[in-house]
Amino acid sequence: MSEPAASPPSIDPTVVIRSRPYIAALVLAAVLGVPISVIAYGFLALVAAVQRFVFVGLPSQVLGGSAPAWWPVPWLVLCGLLTALTIRYLPGTGGHSPAFGFKTGGGPPSSRELVGIVLAALTTLSLGAVLGPEGPLIAIGGGLGALAVHLVKKDAPPMALTIMASAGSFAAISTLLGSPVLGAFLIMEAAGIGGMTLSLVALPGLIASGVGALVFVGLDGWTGLGSFSLALPAVPPAVPPTLATMGWAVIMGAAGALLGWLIRWVALSLRPVVHLNRVLVTSALGLLVGLTAMAYQLISAHSFTQVLFSGQDALPELVADAADYPLAVLVLLISCKTLVYGLSLSAFRGGPVFPSMFIGAALGIAANGLPGMNLAAAIGMGIGAMCAAMLRLPLTSTLLATLLLGVDGVAVTPQVVVAVAVSFVIINVLPVPVPGPRAPAAPDDPGSVQDRAPEGRP
C-alpha cells in the first residue's frame, strides 16, 4: 500500500499579512492601480469614441442626418468578421467565451494573449454586439498584474501571481459597476475566493480598486470623456414592501430564470455551429443581430441602439422614460434584446452583466402595470432575477439591483432577495440548455486545454 500523500502546510493569514513580502505586495498593488486604471479608462474611452463615430458621426457626414434603420447591418457583419479573425488567428482565442456565464480562473492571460483579448473585445463592443466590457477588463487587468510580477521577479510564487492578478482585475473595473466595492465583490464571488485566500487577496485588491476609482474620477475631470460608470440619474420612488409585491417577486424570479435559460439555450446551441466555420458563421450571426436591430427600429420607431451594445448607456434613458413605453414596445424590445444577446454570447467576446441588467429593467418596466406593483420594486426584481439567471452569482446579483437604485434600493431589498433566490434555484434545477449530444470541447470551452491553468499556477 502506498503511503498517504502529505497534506499541504497550513498558512496563517496573520503571519503572512505581517510579513515584509506581503507589505511590499500592498505597495505594488497601489502602484499598479494607477497604470492599469489608466489603460482601462483608455480602453473604455476608445470603445465609446468608435461607437459615436460609426453610429452617430459617420451617418451625419455621409447621409446628412441620423442613422437610418439599415445602418447597423453592414457594421455588425464587419464586427463578426473582425472578431472571428481575431479569435481564430491570434493567441488566446480572444479570452473566455461568455456563453458559459461570468467565469474566472485558469490563471491570468499571458502577454501574448492580451493582444487578442483587447482586439476581440474592441471590435465586439464598438461595432454593436450585445455584450459588456467587464469580462475583457478583468482579463486585461489580471494579465497586466501578472506581467508586472514577472517583470519584477521572474520566479515569483503562485500566490504572488494570484494576488497581483486579482489586484489588477480589481483596478480595471474599479468604477465600471458604480462602486469599486461592487466590482471587487463580483470578482471574489465569481472566483469562489474564501477563507485564507480571501483574507490575503481582498486587501491588495481593494487598495488597487480604490486607487483605480480615484484615477477614473481624475481622468473624467481632466479629459471630459465621461466616467464610464453605471448610474441612474432618475430613480423611481420606492414604497415599502407589500404582500402583493412579495408575491410578484416569486413570479419575476421565475420569469427571469426562464428567460435566462432561453438566452443560454440560444448561445450554447449555436456554439457547435460556430466552431464548424468561425469566420463565416460569426459574420452571419452579426448579420442577424443587425437585421434584428433594424426590424426593431422600423416597427417601434425607437432607435436601434436600444437593441445593440451592452445596454449600459441605454439603461438610464430607459428607466427615466419608462412611462413613455407602451407594453407592446417593451415586449418587442425584450424579445429583440434577448435574441441578439443569445446570438452575441455564442461567438463574440465580452461580459454578460450589462445586457442582463438592461433586459431585467425592461422586464420590470413591463410588469409595472400589474396590480399592487410599483416601478422601483419591479425594476429591482427584474434586474436581480436576470443577473442571477445569467451570472449565477446570487449575492452579486442582489447588490447590482439594489445599489443601482441608490437610497430607494434599501426599500426594495426584500423583494429583490426573493426574486434572486427564486431565479437562482430555478436556473440550477433546469437542465443544461444544450439540445442533442454534446459537441467536442472547443478551445474556449471550460475544461479544455486552453482553459486549464499552467502547471503550478492556481
PDB file of N, CA and C in Angstrom, residues 8 21 64 79 102 133 167-168 183 194 243 257 263 265 291 298 317 341 346 353 371 382 385 387 416 431 437:
ATOM      1  N   PRO A   8      -0.822  19.614   2.479  1.00  0.00           N
ATOM      2  CA  PRO A   8      -0.050  20.842   2.305  1.00  0.00           C
ATOM      3  C   PRO A   8       0.006  21.610   3.610  1.00  0.00           C
ATOM      4  N   PRO A  21       7.274  40.639   2.515  1.00  0.00           N
ATOM      5  CA  PRO A  21       6.825  40.467   1.122  1.00  0.00           C
ATOM      6  C   PRO A  21       5.370  40.873   0.917  1.00  0.00           C
ATOM      7  N   GLY A  64     -26.089  63.049 -44.064  1.00  0.00           N
ATOM      8  CA  GLY A  64     -26.633  64.347 -43.699  1.00  0.00           C
ATOM      9  C   GLY A  64     -27.737  64.290 -42.669  1.00  0.00           C
ATOM     10  N   CYS A  79     -18.270  43.511 -37.706  1.00  0.00           N
ATOM     11  CA  CYS A  79     -17.994  43.148 -36.319  1.00  0.00           C
ATOM     12  C   CYS A  79     -17.757  41.649 -36.188  1.00  0.00           C
ATOM     13  N   PHE A 102     -20.358  34.249 -16.268  1.00  0.00           N
ATOM     14  CA  PHE A 102     -19.215  35.017 -15.800  1.00  0.00           C
ATOM     15  C   PHE A 102     -18.209  34.052 -15.195  1.00  0.00           C
ATOM     16  N   PRO A 133     -18.336  45.308 -21.193  1.00  0.00           N
ATOM     17  CA  PRO A 133     -16.875  45.384 -21.137  1.00  0.00           C
ATOM     18  C   PRO A 133     -16.248  44.759 -19.909  1.00  0.00           C
ATOM     19  N   ALA A 167      -5.518  41.926  -7.987  1.00  0.00           N
ATOM     20  CA  ALA A 167      -5.457  43.371  -7.773  1.00  0.00           C
ATOM     21  C   ALA A 167      -5.580  44.119  -9.091  1.00  0.00           C
ATOM     22  N   GLY A 168      -4.950  43.604 -10.151  1.00  0.00           N
ATOM     23  CA  GLY A 168      -5.090  44.238 -11.454  1.00  0.00           C
ATOM     24  C   GLY A 168      -6.510  44.202 -11.975  1.00  0.00           C
ATOM     25  N   GLY A 183     -17.533  45.937  -7.735  1.00  0.00           N
ATOM     26  CA  GLY A 183     -16.680  45.245  -8.684  1.00  0.00           C
ATOM     27  C   GLY A 183     -15.807  44.206  -8.017  1.00  0.00           C
ATOM     28  N   GLY A 194     -12.450  32.452  -0.795  1.00  0.00           N
ATOM     29  CA  GLY A 194     -12.924  32.442   0.578  1.00  0.00           C
ATOM     30  C   GLY A 194     -11.819  32.024   1.524  1.00  0.00           C
ATOM     31  N   LEU A 243     -47.524  42.561   0.553  1.00  0.00           N
ATOM     32  CA  LEU A 243     -47.745  41.158   0.205  1.00  0.00           C
ATOM     33  C   LEU A 243     -47.839  40.975  -1.305  1.00  0.00           C
ATOM     34  N   ALA A 257     -35.565  33.529 -14.625  1.00  0.00           N
ATOM     35  CA  ALA A 257     -34.855  32.262 -14.802  1.00  0.00           C
ATOM     36  C   ALA A 257     -35.181  31.633 -16.154  1.00  0.00           C
ATOM     37  N   ILE A 263     -31.958  32.347 -23.230  1.00  0.00           N
ATOM     38  CA  ILE A 263     -30.793  33.029 -23.795  1.00  0.00           C
ATOM     39  C   ILE A 263     -29.609  32.082 -23.868  1.00  0.00           C
ATOM     40  N   TRP A 265     -29.735  28.863 -23.950  1.00  0.00           N
ATOM     41  CA  TRP A 265     -30.048  27.816 -24.930  1.00  0.00           C
ATOM     42  C   TRP A 265     -29.673  28.269 -26.332  1.00  0.00           C
ATOM     43  N   LEU A 291     -29.889  42.833 -38.506  1.00  0.00           N
ATOM     44  CA  LEU A 291     -31.259  42.781 -39.048  1.00  0.00           C
ATOM     45  C   LEU A 291     -32.297  42.882 -37.940  1.00  0.00           C
ATOM     46  N   LEU A 298     -37.737  49.859 -37.273  1.00  0.00           N
ATOM     47  CA  LEU A 298     -38.819  50.016 -38.248  1.00  0.00           C
ATOM     48  C   LEU A 298     -40.186  49.783 -37.616  1.00  0.00           C
ATOM     49  N   GLU A 317     -31.624  55.970 -19.716  1.00  0.00           N
ATOM     50  CA  GLU A 317     -32.691  56.576 -20.521  1.00  0.00           C
ATOM     51  C   GLU A 317     -33.956  55.739 -20.481  1.00  0.00           C
ATOM     52  N   TYR A 341     -28.795  39.061 -27.709  1.00  0.00           N
ATOM     53  CA  TYR A 341     -27.919  38.714 -26.590  1.00  0.00           C
ATOM     54  C   TYR A 341     -27.454  37.268 -26.703  1.00  0.00           C
ATOM     55  N   SER A 346     -22.850  33.524 -28.193  1.00  0.00           N
ATOM     56  CA  SER A 346     -22.387  32.295 -28.820  1.00  0.00           C
ATOM     57  C   SER A 346     -21.037  32.436 -29.498  1.00  0.00           C
ATOM     58  N   VAL A 353     -22.812  40.928 -17.948  1.00  0.00           N
ATOM     59  CA  VAL A 353     -23.511  41.640 -16.868  1.00  0.00           C
ATOM     60  C   VAL A 353     -24.498  42.667 -17.401  1.00  0.00           C
ATOM     61  N   PRO A 371     -51.283  44.514 -10.815  1.00  0.00           N
ATOM     62  CA  PRO A 371     -51.933  45.015  -9.593  1.00  0.00           C
ATOM     63  C   PRO A 371     -51.005  44.933  -8.381  1.00  0.00           C
ATOM     64  N   GLY A 382     -36.565  42.706 -11.545  1.00  0.00           N
ATOM     65  CA  GLY A 382     -36.204  42.261 -12.888  1.00  0.00           C
ATOM     66  C   GLY A 382     -34.702  42.161 -13.067  1.00  0.00           C
ATOM     67  N   ALA A 385     -33.323  39.217 -10.879  1.00  0.00           N
ATOM     68  CA  ALA A 385     -33.666  37.897 -11.406  1.00  0.00           C
ATOM     69  C   ALA A 385     -32.853  37.560 -12.650  1.00  0.00           C
ATOM     70  N   CYS A 387     -29.903  38.856 -13.605  1.00  0.00           N
ATOM     71  CA  CYS A 387     -28.489  38.692 -13.275  1.00  0.00           C
ATOM     72  C   CYS A 387     -28.235  37.350 -12.586  1.00  0.00           C
ATOM     73  N   VAL A 416     -36.239  42.091  -3.957  1.00  0.00           N
ATOM     74  CA  VAL A 416     -35.114  41.693  -4.808  1.00  0.00           C
ATOM     75  C   VAL A 416     -34.524  40.372  -4.326  1.00  0.00           C
ATOM     76  N   PRO A 431     -32.508  21.815 -16.683  1.00  0.00           N
ATOM     77  CA  PRO A 431     -31.394  21.096 -17.332  1.00  0.00           C
ATOM     78  C   PRO A 431     -30.482  22.051 -18.090  1.00  0.00           C
ATOM     79  N   PRO A 437     -26.789  15.651 -28.500  1.00  0.00           N
ATOM     80  CA  PRO A 437     -25.500  15.232 -27.946  1.00  0.00           C
ATOM     81  C   PRO A 437     -24.550  16.410 -27.840  1.00  0.00           C
TER      82      PRO A 437
END
